[in-house]
Structures are given as C-alpha cells and as structure tokens.
Coordinates of C-alpha atoms in Angstrom, one line a residue:
M1 CA -66.8 -17.1 23.1
S2 CA -65.3 -20.4 22.3
K3 CA -65.2 -19.6 18.7
S4 CA -63.6 -16.3 19.2
K5 CA -60.9 -18.0 21.2
Q6 CA -60.4 -20.6 18.5
I7 CA -60.0 -17.8 15.9
I8 CA -57.6 -15.8 18.2
S9 CA -55.6 -19.1 18.7
V10 CA -55.3 -19.5 14.9
F11 CA -53.9 -16.0 14.5
E12 CA -51.6 -16.4 17.5
N13 CA -50.2 -19.7 16.2
Y14 CA -49.6 -17.8 12.7
Q15 CA -47.8 -15.0 14.5
K16 CA -45.8 -17.4 16.7
S17 CA -45.0 -19.5 13.5
R18 CA -43.8 -16.4 11.6
I19 CA -41.6 -15.3 14.5
T20 CA -40.1 -18.6 14.9
F21 CA -39.6 -19.0 11.2
V22 CA -37.5 -15.8 10.7
Q23 CA -35.6 -16.2 14.0
E24 CA -34.5 -19.6 13.1
I25 CA -33.8 -18.5 9.5
S26 CA -31.6 -15.7 10.8
Q27 CA -29.6 -17.9 13.1
L28 CA -29.2 -20.5 10.3
A29 CA -28.1 -17.7 7.9
S30 CA -25.3 -16.7 10.4
R31 CA -23.5 -20.0 9.6
T32 CA -21.8 -20.0 6.2
S33 CA -22.3 -23.8 5.7
N34 CA -26.1 -23.3 5.6
I35 CA -26.2 -20.3 3.0
D36 CA -26.4 -22.4 -0.2
T37 CA -29.1 -24.7 1.1
L38 CA -31.2 -21.7 2.2
H39 CA -30.8 -20.1 -1.2
Q40 CA -31.8 -23.3 -3.1
L41 CA -34.8 -23.6 -0.8
G42 CA -36.0 -20.2 -2.1
V43 CA -35.6 -18.4 1.3
M44 CA -35.4 -15.0 -0.3
D45 CA -38.9 -15.1 -1.8
L46 CA -40.1 -16.1 1.7
L47 CA -38.4 -13.4 3.5
R48 CA -39.3 -10.6 1.2
P49 CA -43.0 -10.2 2.2
L50 CA -42.0 -10.5 5.9
L51 CA -40.1 -7.2 5.5
L52 CA -43.6 -5.6 5.4
D53 CA -44.9 -7.7 8.4
T54 CA -47.0 -5.8 11.0
V55 CA -44.9 -7.5 13.8
P56 CA -41.6 -5.5 14.3
S57 CA -39.6 -8.5 15.4
V58 CA -40.5 -10.4 12.2
Q59 CA -39.4 -7.5 10.1
Q60 CA -36.1 -7.1 12.1
C61 CA -35.3 -10.8 11.9
A62 CA -36.4 -11.0 8.2
A63 CA -33.9 -8.0 7.3
Q64 CA -31.1 -9.5 9.5
A65 CA -31.3 -12.7 7.5
L66 CA -31.4 -11.0 4.1
G67 CA -28.3 -9.1 5.3
R68 CA -26.4 -12.2 6.3
L69 CA -27.2 -13.8 3.0
A70 CA -26.3 -10.9 1.0
N71 CA -23.0 -10.4 2.9
F72 CA -21.9 -14.0 2.2
R73 CA -21.6 -13.8 -1.5
A74 CA -22.0 -11.4 -4.5
D75 CA -24.4 -13.7 -6.3
L76 CA -26.7 -13.7 -3.3
A77 CA -26.5 -10.0 -3.1
E78 CA -27.6 -9.9 -6.9
A79 CA -30.5 -12.1 -5.8
V80 CA -31.5 -9.4 -3.2
V81 CA -31.4 -6.8 -5.8
T82 CA -33.4 -8.7 -8.5
S83 CA -36.0 -9.6 -5.8
E84 CA -36.7 -5.9 -5.6
V85 CA -36.3 -5.7 -1.9
L86 CA -34.2 -2.5 -1.9
P87 CA -37.1 -0.1 -2.4
Q88 CA -38.9 -1.7 0.6
L89 CA -35.7 -1.3 2.8
V90 CA -35.3 2.4 1.7
Y91 CA -39.0 3.1 2.4
A92 CA -38.3 1.5 5.9
L93 CA -35.3 3.8 6.5
S94 CA -37.3 6.9 5.6
Q95 CA -40.6 6.0 7.4
E96 CA -40.1 3.5 9.9
D97 CA -40.0 4.4 13.6
N98 CA -38.5 1.2 14.7
L99 CA -34.8 1.8 15.2
Y100 CA -33.9 -1.9 15.2
Y101 CA -35.6 -2.3 11.8
K102 CA -33.6 0.9 10.5
R103 CA -30.4 -0.8 11.7
Y104 CA -30.9 -4.1 10.0
A105 CA -32.4 -2.4 6.9
A106 CA -29.0 -0.5 6.6
F107 CA -27.2 -3.8 7.2
V108 CA -28.8 -5.4 4.1
L109 CA -27.9 -2.2 2.1
R110 CA -24.2 -2.4 3.3
S111 CA -24.1 -6.0 2.6
V112 CA -25.2 -5.7 -1.0
A113 CA -23.0 -2.6 -1.8
K114 CA -19.8 -4.1 -0.5
H115 CA -19.2 -6.7 -3.2
S116 CA -18.9 -4.6 -6.4
A117 CA -19.4 -1.2 -8.0
Q118 CA -22.4 -2.5 -9.9
L119 CA -24.3 -3.7 -6.8
A120 CA -23.3 -0.4 -5.1
Q121 CA -24.8 1.5 -8.0
A122 CA -28.1 -0.4 -7.5
V123 CA -28.3 0.7 -4.0
V124 CA -27.8 4.3 -5.1
D125 CA -30.2 3.9 -7.8
S126 CA -32.8 2.8 -5.3
G127 CA -32.6 6.2 -3.6
A128 CA -30.9 4.6 -0.4
V129 CA -28.2 7.3 0.0
E130 CA -30.5 10.0 1.0
A131 CA -32.2 7.9 3.5
L132 CA -28.9 6.6 4.9
V133 CA -27.6 10.1 5.4
D134 CA -30.7 10.9 7.2
C135 CA -30.1 8.1 9.6
L136 CA -26.8 9.7 10.5
D137 CA -28.8 12.3 12.4
E138 CA -30.8 9.6 14.4
F139 CA -30.3 9.5 18.1
D140 CA -29.4 5.8 18.2
P141 CA -25.7 5.3 17.7
K142 CA -26.2 1.7 16.3
V143 CA -28.4 3.1 13.5
K144 CA -25.7 5.7 12.7
E145 CA -23.1 3.1 12.7
S146 CA -25.1 0.9 10.4
A147 CA -25.8 3.7 8.0
A148 CA -22.2 5.0 8.0
W149 CA -21.0 1.6 7.2
A150 CA -23.4 1.3 4.2
L151 CA -22.3 4.7 2.9
G152 CA -18.7 3.6 3.2
N153 CA -19.4 0.4 1.3
I154 CA -21.0 2.5 -1.5
A155 CA -18.1 5.0 -1.7
K156 CA -15.2 2.6 -1.6
H157 CA -15.6 1.4 -5.2
N158 CA -15.0 4.5 -7.3
A159 CA -15.2 8.3 -7.6
E160 CA -18.7 8.4 -9.1
L161 CA -20.2 6.4 -6.3
S162 CA -18.3 8.5 -3.7
Q163 CA -19.6 11.7 -5.4
A164 CA -23.2 10.4 -5.1
V165 CA -22.5 10.0 -1.3
V166 CA -21.0 13.3 -0.9
A167 CA -23.7 15.1 -3.0
E168 CA -26.3 14.0 -0.4
G169 CA -24.4 15.7 2.4
A170 CA -22.9 12.7 3.9
V171 CA -19.4 14.1 4.7
P172 CA -20.4 16.8 7.4
A173 CA -22.6 14.1 9.0
L174 CA -19.8 11.8 9.1
V175 CA -17.4 14.2 10.5
V176 CA -20.0 14.8 13.3
C177 CA -20.2 11.1 13.9
I178 CA -16.3 10.7 14.7
Q179 CA -17.0 13.2 17.4
E180 CA -19.4 11.0 19.1
P181 CA -18.4 9.1 22.2
E182 CA -19.3 5.6 20.9
L183 CA -16.1 4.0 19.7
T184 CA -17.5 1.7 17.0
L185 CA -19.2 4.8 15.5
K186 CA -15.9 6.7 15.4
R187 CA -14.2 3.6 13.6
V188 CA -16.9 3.3 11.0
A189 CA -17.2 7.1 10.2
A190 CA -13.6 7.5 9.9
S191 CA -13.4 4.3 7.5
S192 CA -16.0 5.8 5.3
L193 CA -14.4 9.2 5.1
S194 CA -11.2 7.4 4.2
F195 CA -13.1 5.7 1.3
I196 CA -14.5 9.1 0.1
A197 CA -11.1 10.8 0.3
S198 CA -9.2 8.1 -1.5
H199 CA -10.4 8.7 -5.0
S200 CA -9.8 12.2 -6.2
P201 CA -8.5 15.7 -4.9
A202 CA -12.0 17.1 -5.1
L203 CA -13.4 14.4 -2.9
A204 CA -10.6 14.7 -0.4
Q205 CA -11.2 18.4 -0.3
S206 CA -14.8 17.8 0.6
V207 CA -13.4 16.1 3.8
V208 CA -11.2 19.0 4.5
D209 CA -13.9 21.6 3.9
A210 CA -16.1 19.6 6.5
E211 CA -13.3 20.2 9.1
G212 CA -12.3 16.7 8.8
I213 CA -8.6 17.1 9.6
P214 CA -8.9 18.9 13.0
N215 CA -11.4 16.3 14.0
L216 CA -9.4 13.4 12.8
V217 CA -5.9 14.3 14.1
P218 CA -6.7 14.1 17.9
L219 CA -7.8 10.6 17.3
I220 CA -4.2 9.5 16.4
E221 CA -3.6 9.6 20.2
S222 CA -6.6 7.1 20.8
H223 CA -5.8 3.9 22.7
D224 CA -7.9 2.0 20.3
A225 CA -5.8 0.2 17.4
K226 CA -8.9 -0.1 15.0
L227 CA -9.6 3.6 15.3
K228 CA -6.0 4.6 14.8
K229 CA -5.7 2.5 11.7
Q230 CA -8.7 4.3 10.0
V231 CA -7.6 7.7 11.0
C232 CA -4.2 7.1 9.6
S233 CA -5.7 5.8 6.4
C234 CA -8.0 8.8 6.1
L235 CA -5.2 11.3 6.6
S236 CA -3.1 9.5 4.2
H237 CA -5.8 9.4 1.5
I238 CA -6.1 13.2 1.9
A239 CA -2.5 13.9 1.7
T240 CA -1.7 11.8 -1.3
H241 CA -3.5 13.9 -3.8
S242 CA -1.5 17.1 -3.9
L243 CA 1.1 19.3 -2.3
E244 CA -1.8 21.7 -1.0
L245 CA -3.7 18.9 0.6
A246 CA -0.5 17.3 2.2
E247 CA 0.3 20.7 3.7
L248 CA -3.2 21.0 5.3
V249 CA -2.5 17.7 6.9
V250 CA 0.6 18.8 8.2
E251 CA -0.9 22.1 9.4
G252 CA -3.3 19.8 11.3
E253 CA -0.2 19.0 13.7
V254 CA 0.2 15.3 12.8
F255 CA 3.8 15.5 13.7
P256 CA 5.4 14.2 15.9
K257 CA 2.3 12.3 16.9
M258 CA 2.4 10.2 13.6
F259 CA 6.0 9.2 14.3
L260 CA 5.0 7.6 17.7
L261 CA 2.7 5.2 15.9
L262 CA 5.5 3.9 13.8
S263 CA 6.4 1.7 16.7
D264 CA 2.8 0.9 17.5
S265 CA 2.3 -2.8 18.7
D266 CA -0.5 -3.2 16.1
P267 CA 1.4 -3.7 12.7
T268 CA -1.5 -2.4 10.7
V269 CA -1.5 0.9 12.6
A270 CA 2.2 1.2 12.3
K271 CA 1.9 0.6 8.4
N272 CA -0.9 3.1 7.9
A273 CA 1.0 5.8 9.8
C274 CA 4.0 5.2 7.7
T275 CA 2.0 5.4 4.7
C276 CA 0.7 8.8 5.7
V277 CA 4.2 10.0 6.2
R278 CA 5.1 8.8 2.7
E279 CA 2.1 10.5 1.1
I280 CA 3.2 13.8 2.8
V281 CA 7.1 13.7 2.0
K282 CA 6.7 12.6 -1.6
H283 CA 5.4 16.1 -2.5
S284 CA 8.2 18.5 -1.7
K285 CA 11.6 19.1 -0.4
E286 CA 10.2 21.3 2.2
L287 CA 7.8 18.6 3.6
S288 CA 10.7 16.2 3.7
K289 CA 12.8 18.8 5.5
L290 CA 10.0 19.2 8.0
V291 CA 9.8 15.4 8.7
A292 CA 13.6 15.2 8.9
H293 CA 13.9 18.2 11.4
A294 CA 11.0 16.7 13.4
G295 CA 13.2 13.6 14.1
G296 CA 11.2 11.4 11.7
I297 CA 13.9 9.7 9.8
P298 CA 15.1 7.6 12.6
A299 CA 11.7 6.5 13.4
I300 CA 11.2 5.4 9.8
V301 CA 14.4 3.5 9.7
A302 CA 13.3 1.7 12.9
Y303 CA 10.1 0.8 11.2
V304 CA 11.8 -0.5 8.2
S305 CA 14.1 -2.7 10.3
N306 CA 11.2 -4.1 12.4
A307 CA 8.3 -4.5 10.0
S308 CA 7.6 -8.1 8.8
P309 CA 9.9 -9.1 5.8
E310 CA 7.4 -11.6 4.4
T311 CA 4.7 -9.0 3.6
G312 CA 4.5 -5.6 2.0
A313 CA 4.7 -3.9 5.2
K314 CA 8.1 -2.4 4.7
I315 CA 7.1 -0.7 1.6
P316 CA 5.8 2.5 3.0
G317 CA 9.0 3.0 5.0
I318 CA 11.3 2.2 2.3
G319 CA 9.3 4.6 0.0
C320 CA 9.7 7.3 2.8
L321 CA 13.4 7.1 2.7
G322 CA 13.6 7.1 -0.9
F323 CA 11.5 10.2 -1.5
I324 CA 13.3 12.1 1.3
A325 CA 16.7 11.2 0.1
A326 CA 15.8 12.1 -3.5
F327 CA 15.1 15.8 -2.9
Q328 CA 18.5 17.0 -1.5
E329 CA 22.0 16.0 -0.8
T330 CA 21.7 17.0 3.0
L331 CA 18.4 15.0 3.2
A332 CA 20.2 12.0 1.7
Y333 CA 22.9 12.3 4.3
A334 CA 20.4 12.5 7.1
V335 CA 19.1 9.1 5.7
I336 CA 22.5 7.7 5.6
E337 CA 23.3 8.9 9.1
A338 CA 20.2 7.2 10.4
N339 CA 21.8 3.9 9.3
A340 CA 19.1 3.3 6.7
I341 CA 21.5 1.4 4.2
V342 CA 21.6 -1.8 6.4
P343 CA 17.8 -2.4 6.5
L344 CA 17.3 -1.3 2.8
G345 CA 20.0 -3.8 1.9
A346 CA 18.5 -6.5 4.1
A347 CA 15.0 -5.9 2.4
L348 CA 16.8 -6.1 -1.0
S349 CA 18.6 -9.4 -0.3
S350 CA 16.3 -11.4 1.9
E351 CA 14.9 -14.5 0.2
V352 CA 11.6 -14.2 2.0
T353 CA 11.0 -10.6 0.9
P354 CA 8.3 -10.0 -1.7
E355 CA 9.3 -8.7 -5.1
R356 CA 7.6 -5.4 -4.7
V357 CA 9.5 -4.8 -1.5
K358 CA 12.9 -5.6 -3.4
E359 CA 11.8 -3.2 -6.1
A360 CA 11.3 -0.4 -3.5
A361 CA 14.5 -1.0 -1.8
A362 CA 16.5 -0.9 -5.0
W363 CA 14.8 2.4 -6.0
S364 CA 15.5 3.9 -2.6
L365 CA 19.1 2.9 -2.5
G366 CA 19.4 4.5 -6.0
Q367 CA 18.1 7.8 -4.6
I368 CA 20.4 7.8 -1.8
G369 CA 23.4 7.2 -3.9
V370 CA 22.8 9.5 -6.8
H371 CA 23.9 12.6 -5.3
S372 CA 27.7 12.7 -4.9
S373 CA 30.7 10.3 -4.6
D374 CA 30.3 10.5 -0.9
H375 CA 26.8 9.4 -1.1
A376 CA 27.6 6.7 -3.4
R377 CA 30.4 5.5 -1.3
A378 CA 28.2 5.2 1.9
V379 CA 25.8 3.0 -0.2
A380 CA 28.8 1.0 -1.4
D381 CA 30.2 0.5 2.1
G382 CA 26.9 -1.2 2.9
N383 CA 27.8 -4.0 0.4
V384 CA 24.7 -3.3 -1.5
L385 CA 26.2 -3.1 -5.1
P386 CA 26.6 -7.0 -5.3
M387 CA 23.0 -7.2 -3.9
L388 CA 21.8 -4.8 -6.7
M389 CA 23.7 -6.8 -9.4
R390 CA 22.2 -10.1 -8.2
A391 CA 18.8 -8.7 -8.3
Y392 CA 19.3 -7.4 -11.7
L393 CA 20.7 -10.6 -13.1
S394 CA 18.6 -13.2 -11.2
D395 CA 16.0 -15.0 -13.4
K396 CA 13.7 -15.1 -10.2
S397 CA 13.5 -11.3 -10.1
A398 CA 10.4 -9.7 -11.5
P399 CA 10.9 -7.3 -14.4
E400 CA 10.2 -4.2 -12.2
T401 CA 12.7 -5.4 -9.7
Q402 CA 15.3 -5.7 -12.4
D403 CA 14.5 -2.2 -13.7
A404 CA 14.8 -0.7 -10.3
A405 CA 18.1 -2.6 -9.6
K406 CA 19.6 -1.4 -13.0
G407 CA 18.6 2.1 -12.4
A408 CA 20.1 2.1 -8.9
L409 CA 23.2 0.5 -10.3
K410 CA 23.6 3.3 -12.9
N411 CA 23.0 6.1 -10.4
I412 CA 25.4 4.8 -7.7
I413 CA 28.2 3.7 -10.1
Q414 CA 28.3 7.0 -11.9
K415 CA 29.0 8.8 -8.8
C416 CA 31.3 6.1 -7.1
T417 CA 34.9 7.0 -7.0
Y418 CA 35.5 4.4 -4.4
L419 CA 37.2 1.7 -6.7
D420 CA 37.5 -1.0 -4.1
A421 CA 33.7 -1.2 -4.1
L422 CA 33.6 -1.4 -8.0
D423 CA 36.1 -4.2 -7.9
T424 CA 33.4 -6.6 -6.9
L425 CA 31.3 -5.8 -10.0
L426 CA 34.1 -5.9 -12.5
H427 CA 33.8 -9.3 -13.9
V428 CA 33.9 -10.7 -17.5
N429 CA 30.3 -12.1 -17.2
A430 CA 28.8 -8.8 -16.0
P431 CA 26.4 -7.3 -18.5
E432 CA 27.9 -4.7 -20.8
N433 CA 25.2 -2.0 -20.2
I434 CA 26.6 -2.0 -16.6
L435 CA 30.2 -2.6 -17.3
K436 CA 30.3 0.4 -19.4
Y437 CA 29.5 2.7 -16.3
I438 CA 32.0 0.8 -14.1
V439 CA 34.9 1.0 -16.5
A440 CA 34.1 4.8 -17.0
Q441 CA 34.6 5.3 -13.3
Y442 CA 38.0 3.6 -13.5
A443 CA 39.0 5.8 -16.5
K444 CA 38.0 8.9 -14.3
V445 CA 40.2 7.9 -11.3
L446 CA 43.2 5.9 -12.3
P447 CA 45.0 8.8 -14.6
T448 CA 45.5 10.9 -11.5
D449 CA 45.9 8.3 -8.7
V450 CA 49.2 6.4 -8.8
E451 CA 48.4 4.3 -5.7
A452 CA 45.0 3.3 -7.3
K453 CA 46.8 2.2 -10.6
K454 CA 49.0 0.0 -8.5
K455 CA 46.2 -1.5 -6.5
F456 CA 44.3 -2.0 -9.7
V457 CA 47.1 -4.3 -11.0
K458 CA 47.6 -6.2 -7.8
S459 CA 43.8 -6.8 -7.4
R460 CA 43.8 -8.4 -10.9
G461 CA 41.7 -5.6 -12.0
L462 CA 43.7 -5.0 -15.1
A463 CA 43.6 -8.6 -15.9
K464 CA 39.8 -8.7 -15.7
L465 CA 39.9 -5.7 -17.8
Q466 CA 41.7 -7.3 -20.7
A467 CA 39.3 -10.3 -20.5
I468 CA 36.4 -8.0 -20.7
K469 CA 38.0 -6.0 -23.8
Q470 CA 38.3 -9.4 -25.6
R471 CA 34.6 -10.0 -25.3
A472 CA 33.7 -6.4 -26.2
E473 CA 32.8 -5.3 -29.6
P474 CA 35.6 -3.0 -31.0
G475 CA 34.3 0.6 -31.5
T476 CA 31.7 0.3 -28.6
P477 CA 32.0 2.8 -25.7
L478 CA 33.2 -0.1 -23.4
Y479 CA 36.0 -1.1 -25.7
E480 CA 37.3 2.5 -26.3
T481 CA 37.1 3.3 -22.5
I482 CA 39.3 0.1 -21.8
D483 CA 41.8 1.3 -24.4
L484 CA 41.9 4.7 -22.4
I485 CA 42.6 2.8 -19.2
N486 CA 45.4 0.8 -20.8
Q487 CA 47.2 3.9 -21.9
N488 CA 48.0 4.5 -18.2
Y489 CA 50.1 1.5 -18.2
P490 CA 53.3 0.4 -20.1
E491 CA 52.3 -1.7 -23.1
E492 CA 54.4 -4.7 -21.7
V493 CA 52.1 -4.6 -18.6
V494 CA 49.0 -4.6 -20.6
N495 CA 50.2 -7.4 -22.9
Y496 CA 51.3 -9.5 -19.8
Y497 CA 47.7 -9.6 -18.5
A498 CA 46.1 -10.2 -21.9
P499 CA 44.1 -13.4 -21.9
D500 CA 46.0 -14.7 -24.9
Q501 CA 49.4 -13.7 -23.8
A502 CA 50.5 -17.4 -22.8
E503 CA 49.4 -18.7 -26.4
K504 CA 51.5 -15.8 -27.9
L505 CA 54.6 -16.7 -26.0
L506 CA 54.1 -20.5 -26.9
Q507 CA 53.8 -19.4 -30.5
M508 CA 57.0 -17.4 -30.3
I509 CA 58.8 -20.4 -29.0
D510 CA 57.4 -22.5 -31.8
D511 CA 58.4 -20.1 -34.4
N512 CA 62.1 -20.1 -32.9

C-alpha cells in the first residue's frame, strides 16, 4: 500500500508541477517586459505538448500563454505558426468539449492572425475558419466572442481573406451574434462585419443579404460608445462602395439617428457617424438632398466646428460639406447658410491643423464657391481667399494641399465679381497662374461699372496692375488682359501709374 501511495504521490506532484508551470508562465506572459526572456528560454517548445495534456486546466493555461506571446509581436506569432501548433488548436475547436479551452484556442488564432495577411493566411490554411464559424453556434457567449474576434482579425487584411471567412458561412452567424444580449459579443461581431464589408461591393452585399442593415441600425441608439463606434463603421463600409448600397443603408432609416451621434461625447463615435454620412452623400445629388432636408447640414457644421483641430477628426465633416455643395447650387447655398465657411476657413488656416485636413478644407471651399458669383462672394466674405493663397504659396504646405488650394482659388476667382475681395490677391508677387484669373475678372466687371473703375484707381489697383504688367511677358494672356483693362482709362491716367513714370519725367527734365 505504501508503494502505491508513493507512486500516486509522484504522479500528483507531476500534475501539480505542470499546473503550476503553465499558470505561472501564463501570468508571466501577461507582462510585456517578460516576453523576450520567455521566448529566449524556449517557452513555446515547452507549451506545445501541454496543449494536448489530459488535464483541462493545463490545456487552458498553455493556450492562454501562447495567445499572449503571439499577441505581443509578429515574430512571436510566426514562431507559433512554425511550431505547428495551429492544427492542434483547430482540432481542439472541432472536437474538444471544454468551452474554456475552445475560448483560449480561438484566442491564440486571433492573436496570430492580427499581425499580417501572411499570418492570417496561415490560420486559414490550417482549416481554422470552418472551426471558428462552428464556434459561433456554441451556447457559451465567451466562446462566440473569441471566435468572432478571430474571424475579424482574419478578414481585416484583404478581400481574399474576407472571402475565405464569408465562404464558410460566417456572415449570417455574425449577424445572429449582434442580436445576442451580451454587449461585448455585439461589439466584436459588429467589428468583424465591418472588416468584411470594407473590402469590396460583393463582400458588403454579403452583409446586406444576411439582413445586416436592419439588425445594425437599431444599435445606433445604444448607450454603449464602443458598440456605436463599430456599428457606424460597419454601415459606412457598406455605404462606401456604390449608390445602391448607400441607398440600402438610408432605407434602413439611419437618419436622423445618425445626426444625433455627430454630437456624441465620444469623439470616435462622432467621427465614425460623420464618416458614414460622408460615404452616403458622396454618391448622388438625391442622397445629399435627403441629408439636407433631414436637417443634417447644421449638425455636420457643428461637428466640424467642435472636432479636434490637431487630428484628422474634422476630415469626414469637411468632406461631407464639400460633397453636398458640389452637386447643386441650392445645396451649396444650404451649406453657406449653415455658416460652414467660418469653420472651414479655421481648419485651413490653423497652425496645428494636419495637412490632410487643410487639403480637405481647401477642396470643400472650392466646391462651395464654384457655382455662381453669389456663392463665390459668400466664400470671399469669409476672408478665405488670402488663406487659400497662403496655403498655395507656403513652402510648409504639402503638395496635395497646394494643389487643392490652387484648384479652389481658380474655382472661386472665376466666379467672383466682388472686386473688393480680389483686391487682396492682386499683388505683383502673386503667381502668374493665379493672377491671370484675377485680372480676367477685373476685365469682365470694370468696363460696365463706373464706380468700380473709380474705386480701382483709388485703391491703387490700377497701379498694382501696371507693376504686374511690367513683370509679365508680352503676348501672354495676363499681359493682354491688362492691356484690355487699361483701355478703360485715359492714357494719361495709365501712364501716371506706370512704375517707370517718375524716371520718364526726370528724363524729360534732363532732356530740356
């Protein structure tokens, strides 16, 4: 009997040691400062056989430790793949009755897949997708959540990997998951659907076909910021691909619910909601009108005014205003009447604004001012023409910002008949490719407006014009347009304001 006890004691000690080992390794792996040391000591080779251990708690802790290691860095995830652990995990997902082990096995797969398309492909090649989709039908919500997360990390990289997920029937199961009462499961499922929908119209259509829109839209009114963020992201990824998909999102009655989220206390929720609106309005005049009639423009302007100037958070709102204004004169008027010019000008001129925000602001201002002289004057009254000129000429501006500013200046100036606004741009050092548009507007207005002709002289505009002519090449459109303007004044007046007039008078004195 004593010998039996001794033998049993040996086995018990071995079991306790294994449990202690994997538990402590799992704890150590939760601290990033320990990861490199664990890897150098060959911990993965020690954990691999423990995944097949007969004791469930050993299996669970081994899988948890591997997941934490793989989650930390891509090279560690690659080590998990090369150690041929994935087939064991897939087998566990398919056969194991231990729900905790399934959860941690899915955790390892998600940690591997998140780093790159290559690692996600390795997970797909191991046959994991089918097993993960099956886990979405499990009773335990934590298993569902872990499986949904792994599927999302596979799908996020590219269309091919997303298609692999869709082909195994993941989308209908994920749509069912967003209807479950568990909040975290809703979040993860919505995130995974968002990744799938982002890559192509066909993949977005798969979400639509699985009744994704009518199950996502009610969640806009959730009190949970993380869930609202994922729902808005998913809807925007559906709407972005085509007019038809955008119309389906609108038919799901996202408005005016989505407008309320533009003032959400969580900045990411507000940004994602605004992105969704932008992805809808960009497709057609009719959808832009729908947003305008539903009262969306003031909400968008308020969002642009309040969003952080130091990040790219303003871009979706600025883009919304530009797309809406571009389609029709009346829509551009609605943007102007909502006082959009001031926040757009502030975004363009702020020193802390990122270049991509300035580029978007310049483009949107150009879309507002391009329609008519009234539109151009409304933009000019906001004092944005000098801002656009500075953005175009500044060495600090990115090339994209300069191009957007140049395009906006051209659009607005060619419609602007309010000469007071153009006076600030009429300068001898202004670039000729902009001056030609400015001077052309003077040539249109001055011949028929006596008061404007007088004011042009009094404001020294005619003098500036002669200085510009002196610099211009004879025969160029700029030079010839200035000659046309000069014909509206007596020769003596034009000569009086010529830059070399003083020298000519002195020469006449010398000659006499």
